[in-house]
PDB file of C-alpha atoms in Angstrom:
ATOM      1  CA  GLY A1216       0.622  19.748 -12.712  1.00  0.00           C
ATOM      2  CA  ALA A1217       3.397  19.499 -10.186  1.00  0.00           C
ATOM      3  CA  GLY A1218       1.457  17.459  -7.683  1.00  0.00           C
ATOM      4  CA  VAL A1219      -1.865  15.863  -6.914  1.00  0.00           C
ATOM      5  CA  SER A1220      -4.584  18.465  -6.544  1.00  0.00           C
ATOM      6  CA  GLN A1221      -7.978  18.097  -4.903  1.00  0.00           C
ATOM      7  CA  SER A1222     -11.014  20.290  -4.805  1.00  0.00           C
ATOM      8  CA  PRO A1223     -12.699  21.685  -2.891  1.00  0.00           C
ATOM      9  CA  SER A1224     -10.296  21.969   0.018  1.00  0.00           C
ATOM     10  CA  ASN A1225     -13.199  22.294   2.416  1.00  0.00           C
ATOM     11  CA  LYS A1226     -16.841  21.354   2.065  1.00  0.00           C
ATOM     12  CA  VAL A1227     -19.610  21.844   4.583  1.00  0.00           C
ATOM     13  CA  THR A1228     -22.910  20.242   3.711  1.00  0.00           C
ATOM     14  CA  GLU A1229     -26.183  19.410   5.358  1.00  0.00           C
ATOM     15  CA  LYS A1230     -27.093  15.869   6.216  1.00  0.00           C
ATOM     16  CA  GLY A1231     -28.917  14.245   3.323  1.00  0.00           C
ATOM     17  CA  LYS A1232     -27.310  16.310   0.569  1.00  0.00           C
ATOM     18  CA  ASP A1233     -25.064  14.892  -2.145  1.00  0.00           C
ATOM     19  CA  VAL A1234     -21.433  15.964  -2.521  1.00  0.00           C
ATOM     20  CA  GLU A1235     -18.805  15.534  -5.192  1.00  0.00           C
ATOM     21  CA  LEU A1236     -15.070  15.572  -4.560  1.00  0.00           C
ATOM     22  CA  ARG A1237     -12.498  15.919  -7.304  1.00  0.00           C
ATOM     23  CA  CYS A1238      -8.955  14.631  -7.674  1.00  0.00           C
ATOM     24  CA  ASP A1239      -6.480  15.599 -10.372  1.00  0.00           C
ATOM     25  CA  PRO A1240      -3.496  13.197 -10.322  1.00  0.00           C
ATOM     26  CA  ILE A1241       0.057  13.815 -11.400  1.00  0.00           C
ATOM     27  CA  SER A1242       0.295  13.776 -15.165  1.00  0.00           C
ATOM     28  CA  GLY A1243       1.303  10.341 -16.450  1.00  0.00           C
ATOM     29  CA  HIS A1244       0.285   8.471 -13.306  1.00  0.00           C
ATOM     30  CA  THR A1245      -1.943   5.567 -14.242  1.00  0.00           C
ATOM     31  CA  ALA A1246      -2.994   4.546 -10.743  1.00  0.00           C
ATOM     32  CA  LEU A1247      -5.209   6.644  -8.486  1.00  0.00           C
ATOM     33  CA  TYR A1248      -6.337   5.943  -4.934  1.00  0.00           C
ATOM     34  CA  TRP A1249      -8.930   7.343  -2.559  1.00  0.00           C
ATOM     35  CA  TYR A1250      -8.534   7.184   1.230  1.00  0.00           C
ATOM     36  CA  ARG A1251     -10.255   8.891   4.108  1.00  0.00           C
ATOM     37  CA  GLN A1252      -8.958  10.037   7.446  1.00  0.00           C
ATOM     38  CA  SER A1253     -11.506  10.443  10.199  1.00  0.00           C
ATOM     39  CA  LEU A1254     -10.829  12.498  13.304  1.00  0.00           C
ATOM     40  CA  GLY A1255      -8.706  10.517  15.705  1.00  0.00           C
ATOM     41  CA  GLN A1256      -8.543   7.543  13.358  1.00  0.00           C
ATOM     42  CA  GLY A1257      -6.047   6.249  10.889  1.00  0.00           C
ATOM     43  CA  LEU A1258      -6.243   6.243   7.139  1.00  0.00           C
ATOM     44  CA  GLU A1259      -8.834   4.038   5.535  1.00  0.00           C
ATOM     45  CA  PHE A1260      -8.562   2.787   1.961  1.00  0.00           C
ATOM     46  CA  LEU A1261     -11.664   3.346  -0.161  1.00  0.00           C
ATOM     47  CA  ILE A1262     -10.953   2.475  -3.806  1.00  0.00           C
ATOM     48  CA  TYR A1263      -8.227   2.458  -6.414  1.00  0.00           C
ATOM     49  CA  PHE A1264      -8.173   2.874 -10.176  1.00  0.00           C
ATOM     50  CA  GLN A1265      -5.796   1.542 -12.751  1.00  0.00           C
ATOM     51  CA  GLY A1266      -6.554   3.656 -15.782  1.00  0.00           C
ATOM     52  CA  ASN A1267     -10.315   3.999 -15.961  1.00  0.00           C
ATOM     53  CA  SER A1268     -11.187   0.753 -14.190  1.00  0.00           C
ATOM     54  CA  ALA A1269     -11.423   0.029 -10.470  1.00  0.00           C
ATOM     55  CA  PRO A1270      -9.917  -3.367  -9.605  1.00  0.00           C
ATOM     56  CA  ASP A1271     -10.464  -2.854  -5.887  1.00  0.00           C
ATOM     57  CA  LYS A1272     -13.394  -0.940  -4.463  1.00  0.00           C
ATOM     58  CA  SER A1273     -13.583  -3.011  -1.310  1.00  0.00           C
ATOM     59  CA  GLY A1274     -13.176  -0.036   1.011  1.00  0.00           C
ATOM     60  CA  LEU A1275     -16.234   1.920  -0.069  1.00  0.00           C
ATOM     61  CA  PRO A1276     -18.339   2.058   3.118  1.00  0.00           C
ATOM     62  CA  SER A1277     -21.760   1.794   1.498  1.00  0.00           C
ATOM     63  CA  ASP A1278     -23.613   2.065  -1.773  1.00  0.00           C
ATOM     64  CA  ARG A1279     -23.952   5.792  -1.114  1.00  0.00           C
ATOM     65  CA  PHE A1280     -20.321   6.111  -2.195  1.00  0.00           C
ATOM     66  CA  PHE A1281     -19.436   6.059  -5.857  1.00  0.00           C
ATOM     67  CA  ALA A1282     -16.194   6.912  -7.637  1.00  0.00           C
ATOM     68  CA  GLU A1283     -15.302   7.162 -11.274  1.00  0.00           C
ATOM     69  CA  ARG A1284     -12.367   7.980 -13.496  1.00  0.00           C
ATOM     70  CA  PRO A1285     -13.866   7.846 -16.984  1.00  0.00           C
ATOM     71  CA  GLU A1286     -10.836   8.961 -18.978  1.00  0.00           C
ATOM     72  CA  GLY A1287      -8.158   7.530 -16.746  1.00  0.00           C
ATOM     73  CA  SER A1288      -7.116  10.921 -15.417  1.00  0.00           C
ATOM     74  CA  VAL A1289      -9.334  13.074 -13.172  1.00  0.00           C
ATOM     75  CA  SER A1290     -11.427  11.184 -10.651  1.00  0.00           C
ATOM     76  CA  THR A1291     -14.545  12.151  -8.757  1.00  0.00           C
ATOM     77  CA  LEU A1292     -15.815  10.650  -5.526  1.00  0.00           C
ATOM     78  CA  LYS A1293     -19.530  11.121  -5.037  1.00  0.00           C
ATOM     79  CA  ILE A1294     -21.305  10.667  -1.747  1.00  0.00           C
ATOM     80  CA  GLN A1295     -25.080  10.563  -1.857  1.00  0.00           C
ATOM     81  CA  ARG A1296     -27.409  11.399   1.041  1.00  0.00           C
ATOM     82  CA  THR A1297     -24.498  12.355   3.292  1.00  0.00           C
ATOM     83  CA  GLN A1298     -24.521  11.320   6.938  1.00  0.00           C
ATOM     84  CA  GLN A1299     -22.647  12.814   9.861  1.00  0.00           C
ATOM     85  CA  GLU A1300     -20.341   9.801  10.011  1.00  0.00           C
ATOM     86  CA  ASP A1301     -19.128  10.716   6.521  1.00  0.00           C
ATOM     87  CA  SER A1302     -17.329  13.721   8.005  1.00  0.00           C
ATOM     88  CA  ALA A1303     -13.617  13.181   7.390  1.00  0.00           C
ATOM     89  CA  VAL A1304     -10.685  14.305   5.302  1.00  0.00           C
ATOM     90  CA  TYR A1305     -10.791  12.562   1.943  1.00  0.00           C
ATOM     91  CA  LEU A1306      -7.351  11.995   0.466  1.00  0.00           C
ATOM     92  CA  CYS A1307      -6.446  11.182  -3.087  1.00  0.00           C
ATOM     93  CA  ALA A1308      -3.110   9.721  -4.166  1.00  0.00           C
ATOM     94  CA  SER A1309      -1.596   8.724  -7.479  1.00  0.00           C
ATOM     95  CA  SER A1310       1.319   6.558  -8.531  1.00  0.00           C
ATOM     96  CA  PHE A1311       3.078   5.885 -11.809  1.00  0.00           C
ATOM     97  CA  GLN A1312       1.450   2.483 -11.927  1.00  0.00           C
ATOM     98  CA  ALA A1313      -0.324   0.152  -9.555  1.00  0.00           C
ATOM     99  CA  GLY A1314       1.749  -2.252  -7.532  1.00  0.00           C
ATOM    100  CA  GLY A1315       2.903  -2.288  -3.945  1.00  0.00           C
ATOM    101  CA  TYR A1316       6.418  -1.027  -4.583  1.00  0.00           C
ATOM    102  CA  ASN A1317       5.254   2.192  -6.203  1.00  0.00           C
ATOM    103  CA  GLU A1318       5.339   5.329  -4.094  1.00  0.00           C
ATOM    104  CA  GLN A1319       1.996   7.043  -3.808  1.00  0.00           C
ATOM    105  CA  PHE A1320       1.875  10.837  -3.962  1.00  0.00           C
ATOM    106  CA  PHE A1321      -0.877  12.398  -1.903  1.00  0.00           C
ATOM    107  CA  GLY A1322      -2.988  15.456  -2.478  1.00  0.00           C
ATOM    108  CA  PRO A1323      -3.797  17.952   0.295  1.00  0.00           C
ATOM    109  CA  GLY A1324      -7.208  16.419   0.911  1.00  0.00           C
ATOM    110  CA  THR A1325     -10.789  17.624   1.050  1.00  0.00           C
ATOM    111  CA  ARG A1326     -12.173  18.215   4.519  1.00  0.00           C
ATOM    112  CA  LEU A1327     -15.847  17.237   4.485  1.00  0.00           C
ATOM    113  CA  THR A1328     -18.099  18.316   7.326  1.00  0.00           C
ATOM    114  CA  VAL A1329     -21.663  17.063   7.415  1.00  0.00           C
ATOM    115  CA  THR A1330     -23.899  19.073   9.747  1.00  0.00           C
TER     116      THR A1330
ATOM    117  CA  GLY B1204      -5.947 -10.013   6.250  1.00  0.00           C
ATOM    118  CA  ASN B1205      -2.875  -7.839   5.983  1.00  0.00           C
ATOM    119  CA  SER B1206      -2.319  -5.444   8.864  1.00  0.00           C
ATOM    120  CA  VAL B1207       0.222  -3.218  10.542  1.00  0.00           C
ATOM    121  CA  THR B1208       0.758  -2.315  14.177  1.00  0.00           C
ATOM    122  CA  GLN B1209       2.671   0.759  15.178  1.00  0.00           C
ATOM    123  CA  MET B1210       3.584   2.359  18.443  1.00  0.00           C
ATOM    124  CA  GLU B1211       0.809   4.396  19.932  1.00  0.00           C
ATOM    125  CA  GLY B1212       1.325   8.036  20.613  1.00  0.00           C
ATOM    126  CA  PRO B1213       1.545  10.727  21.435  1.00  0.00           C
ATOM    127  CA  VAL B1214       5.298  10.689  21.897  1.00  0.00           C
ATOM    128  CA  THR B1215       6.929  13.751  23.439  1.00  0.00           C
ATOM    129  CA  LEU B1216      10.696  14.153  23.422  1.00  0.00           C
ATOM    130  CA  SER B1217      13.212  16.882  24.031  1.00  0.00           C
ATOM    131  CA  GLU B1218      15.283  18.237  21.181  1.00  0.00           C
ATOM    132  CA  GLU B1219      18.329  16.100  20.379  1.00  0.00           C
ATOM    133  CA  ALA B1220      16.810  12.996  21.981  1.00  0.00           C
ATOM    134  CA  PHE B1221      16.944   9.589  20.279  1.00  0.00           C
ATOM    135  CA  LEU B1222      13.732   8.486  18.605  1.00  0.00           C
ATOM    136  CA  THR B1223      12.334   5.030  17.929  1.00  0.00           C
ATOM    137  CA  ILE B1224       8.834   4.397  16.626  1.00  0.00           C
ATOM    138  CA  ASN B1225       8.078   0.690  16.435  1.00  0.00           C
ATOM    139  CA  CYS B1226       6.228  -0.887  13.547  1.00  0.00           C
ATOM    140  CA  THR B1227       5.402  -4.504  12.789  1.00  0.00           C
ATOM    141  CA  TYR B1228       3.421  -5.899   9.868  1.00  0.00           C
ATOM    142  CA  THR B1229       1.820  -9.181   8.895  1.00  0.00           C
ATOM    143  CA  ALA B1230       4.042 -11.393   6.819  1.00  0.00           C
ATOM    144  CA  THR B1231       1.595 -12.334   4.092  1.00  0.00           C
ATOM    145  CA  GLY B1232       3.511 -12.054   0.860  1.00  0.00           C
ATOM    146  CA  TYR B1233       6.454  -9.734   0.489  1.00  0.00           C
ATOM    147  CA  PRO B1234       5.390  -6.143   1.030  1.00  0.00           C
ATOM    148  CA  SER B1235       7.214  -2.956   0.268  1.00  0.00           C
ATOM    149  CA  LEU B1236       7.533  -0.885   3.434  1.00  0.00           C
ATOM    150  CA  PHE B1237       7.022   2.840   3.732  1.00  0.00           C
ATOM    151  CA  TRP B1238       7.044   5.512   6.384  1.00  0.00           C
ATOM    152  CA  TYR B1239       4.862   8.496   5.570  1.00  0.00           C
ATOM    153  CA  VAL B1240       4.827  11.749   7.516  1.00  0.00           C
ATOM    154  CA  GLN B1241       2.169  14.410   7.929  1.00  0.00           C
ATOM    155  CA  TYR B1242       3.478  17.760   9.156  1.00  0.00           C
ATOM    156  CA  PRO B1243       0.990  20.159  10.774  1.00  0.00           C
ATOM    157  CA  GLY B1244      -1.272  21.667   8.127  1.00  0.00           C
ATOM    158  CA  GLU B1245       0.325  19.705   5.305  1.00  0.00           C
ATOM    159  CA  GLY B1246      -0.498  16.623   3.266  1.00  0.00           C
ATOM    160  CA  LEU B1247       0.961  13.161   3.627  1.00  0.00           C
ATOM    161  CA  GLN B1248       4.369  12.725   2.130  1.00  0.00           C
ATOM    162  CA  LEU B1249       6.755   9.841   1.799  1.00  0.00           C
ATOM    163  CA  LEU B1250       9.581   9.906   4.335  1.00  0.00           C
ATOM    164  CA  LEU B1251      11.449   6.750   3.370  1.00  0.00           C
ATOM    165  CA  LYS B1252      10.950   3.289   1.950  1.00  0.00           C
ATOM    166  CA  ALA B1253      12.494  -0.176   1.637  1.00  0.00           C
ATOM    167  CA  THR B1254      11.460  -2.786  -0.883  1.00  0.00           C
ATOM    168  CA  LYS B1255      13.358  -5.917   0.132  1.00  0.00           C
ATOM    169  CA  ALA B1256      14.749  -7.639   3.186  1.00  0.00           C
ATOM    170  CA  ASP B1257      17.691  -5.925   4.888  1.00  0.00           C
ATOM    171  CA  ASP B1258      17.222  -2.760   2.841  1.00  0.00           C
ATOM    172  CA  LYS B1259      17.652   0.421   4.845  1.00  0.00           C
ATOM    173  CA  GLY B1260      15.583   3.434   3.914  1.00  0.00           C
ATOM    174  CA  SER B1261      16.859   6.825   5.004  1.00  0.00           C
ATOM    175  CA  ASN B1262      15.912  10.477   4.654  1.00  0.00           C
ATOM    176  CA  LYS B1263      16.278  13.677   6.721  1.00  0.00           C
ATOM    177  CA  GLY B1264      18.290  11.782   9.345  1.00  0.00           C
ATOM    178  CA  PHE B1265      15.592   9.129   9.769  1.00  0.00           C
ATOM    179  CA  GLU B1266      16.341   5.460   9.101  1.00  0.00           C
ATOM    180  CA  ALA B1267      14.379   2.214   9.021  1.00  0.00           C
ATOM    181  CA  THR B1268      15.571  -1.288   8.156  1.00  0.00           C
ATOM    182  CA  TYR B1269      13.392  -3.957   6.560  1.00  0.00           C
ATOM    183  CA  ARG B1270      13.597  -6.898   8.980  1.00  0.00           C
ATOM    184  CA  LYS B1271      11.922  -9.901   7.450  1.00  0.00           C
ATOM    185  CA  GLU B1272      12.766 -12.229  10.328  1.00  0.00           C
ATOM    186  CA  THR B1273      10.941 -10.027  12.837  1.00  0.00           C
ATOM    187  CA  THR B1274       8.459  -8.513  10.336  1.00  0.00           C
ATOM    188  CA  SER B1275       9.425  -5.073  11.568  1.00  0.00           C
ATOM    189  CA  PHE B1276      10.298  -1.672  10.109  1.00  0.00           C
ATOM    190  CA  HIS B1277      11.098   0.524  13.108  1.00  0.00           C
ATOM    191  CA  LEU B1278      11.753   4.209  12.488  1.00  0.00           C
ATOM    192  CA  GLU B1279      14.789   5.773  14.183  1.00  0.00           C
ATOM    193  CA  LYS B1280      16.526   9.112  14.374  1.00  0.00           C
ATOM    194  CA  GLY B1281      19.566   9.830  16.439  1.00  0.00           C
ATOM    195  CA  SER B1282      18.835  13.458  17.304  1.00  0.00           C
ATOM    196  CA  VAL B1283      15.360  14.883  16.798  1.00  0.00           C
ATOM    197  CA  GLN B1284      14.577  18.515  16.093  1.00  0.00           C
ATOM    198  CA  VAL B1285      11.507  20.629  16.792  1.00  0.00           C
ATOM    199  CA  SER B1286      10.795  20.574  13.059  1.00  0.00           C
ATOM    200  CA  ASP B1287      10.312  16.788  13.253  1.00  0.00           C
ATOM    201  CA  SER B1288       7.047  17.294  15.132  1.00  0.00           C
ATOM    202  CA  ALA B1289       4.464  15.526  12.981  1.00  0.00           C
ATOM    203  CA  VAL B1290       2.359  12.388  12.691  1.00  0.00           C
ATOM    204  CA  TYR B1291       4.236   9.365  11.363  1.00  0.00           C
ATOM    205  CA  PHE B1292       2.548   6.453   9.592  1.00  0.00           C
ATOM    206  CA  CYS B1293       4.050   3.045   9.010  1.00  0.00           C
ATOM    207  CA  ALA B1294       2.649   1.645   5.784  1.00  0.00           C
ATOM    208  CA  PRO B1295       3.263  -1.758   4.212  1.00  0.00           C
ATOM    209  CA  SER B1296       2.108  -2.083   0.646  1.00  0.00           C
ATOM    210  CA  TYR B1297       1.295  -5.519  -0.671  1.00  0.00           C
ATOM    211  CA  SER B1298       1.792  -5.788  -4.395  1.00  0.00           C
ATOM    212  CA  SER B1299      -1.138  -8.119  -4.807  1.00  0.00           C
ATOM    213  CA  ALA B1300      -3.448  -5.543  -3.280  1.00  0.00           C
ATOM    214  CA  SER B1301      -1.858  -2.379  -4.655  1.00  0.00           C
ATOM    215  CA  LYS B1302      -3.115  -0.393  -1.715  1.00  0.00           C
ATOM    216  CA  ILE B1303      -1.223   0.884   1.271  1.00  0.00           C
ATOM    217  CA  ILE B1304      -2.240  -0.411   4.666  1.00  0.00           C
ATOM    218  CA  PHE B1305      -1.667   2.479   7.023  1.00  0.00           C
ATOM    219  CA  GLY B1306      -0.864   2.149  10.677  1.00  0.00           C
ATOM    220  CA  SER B1307      -2.837   4.218  13.140  1.00  0.00           C
ATOM    221  CA  GLY B1308      -0.187   6.950  13.157  1.00  0.00           C
ATOM    222  CA  THR B1309       2.124   8.163  15.903  1.00  0.00           C
ATOM    223  CA  ARG B1310       2.004  11.813  16.848  1.00  0.00           C
ATOM    224  CA  LEU B1311       5.462  13.096  17.724  1.00  0.00           C
ATOM    225  CA  SER B1312       6.039  16.352  19.582  1.00  0.00           C
ATOM    226  CA  ILE B1313       9.533  17.710  20.155  1.00  0.00           C
ATOM    227  CA  ARG B1314      10.161  20.213  22.957  1.00  0.00           C
ATOM    228  CA  PRO B1315      12.828  22.873  22.412  1.00  0.00           C
TER     229      PRO B1315
END
């Protein structure tokens, strides 16, 4: 596609439920990143993939968070037993390859609200 | 660890005013430097970048120069417009880490 797409755009869930967020990167981009943006806070790195492996998952807040990219393209971020503090906008980005000099292209985000 | 400090907002200016948003980063390694912008209701997008010392990134009238000696990448625009109202993020990217370290963001509002 023309840009990074994410779905759903909005998700409201009850505390304790599991959610799954999807990211479809730009075709041909080998690197994919997940960030989150909490209300009134900056952007927080969660995890990045190079192909189908995740060299850096240091930003995942807890073991309730899990991300995968099995075929090196679409990625899903799964949050189990959601908590209210998980409420945030989850952003996905992709770049042609990993490496600090590569521009990252961002999707529109998924706004997650945990009630 | 690597970090970035940018000017706190919100910043409110009148149209045609001069804008500076300060940004400094830690000097571990040799990062690429980016400014990203988030317009109301839109996703993050790259505004400009610089990848080596003394490089000047520019776009839409905005400029920023990679200053290695002061570890800074201040964003400037000579004459702001209402359409520049947005949140601006300074973002060094360290090649060893492959992730962008985002500043806290500066909300800019321009009065007509």
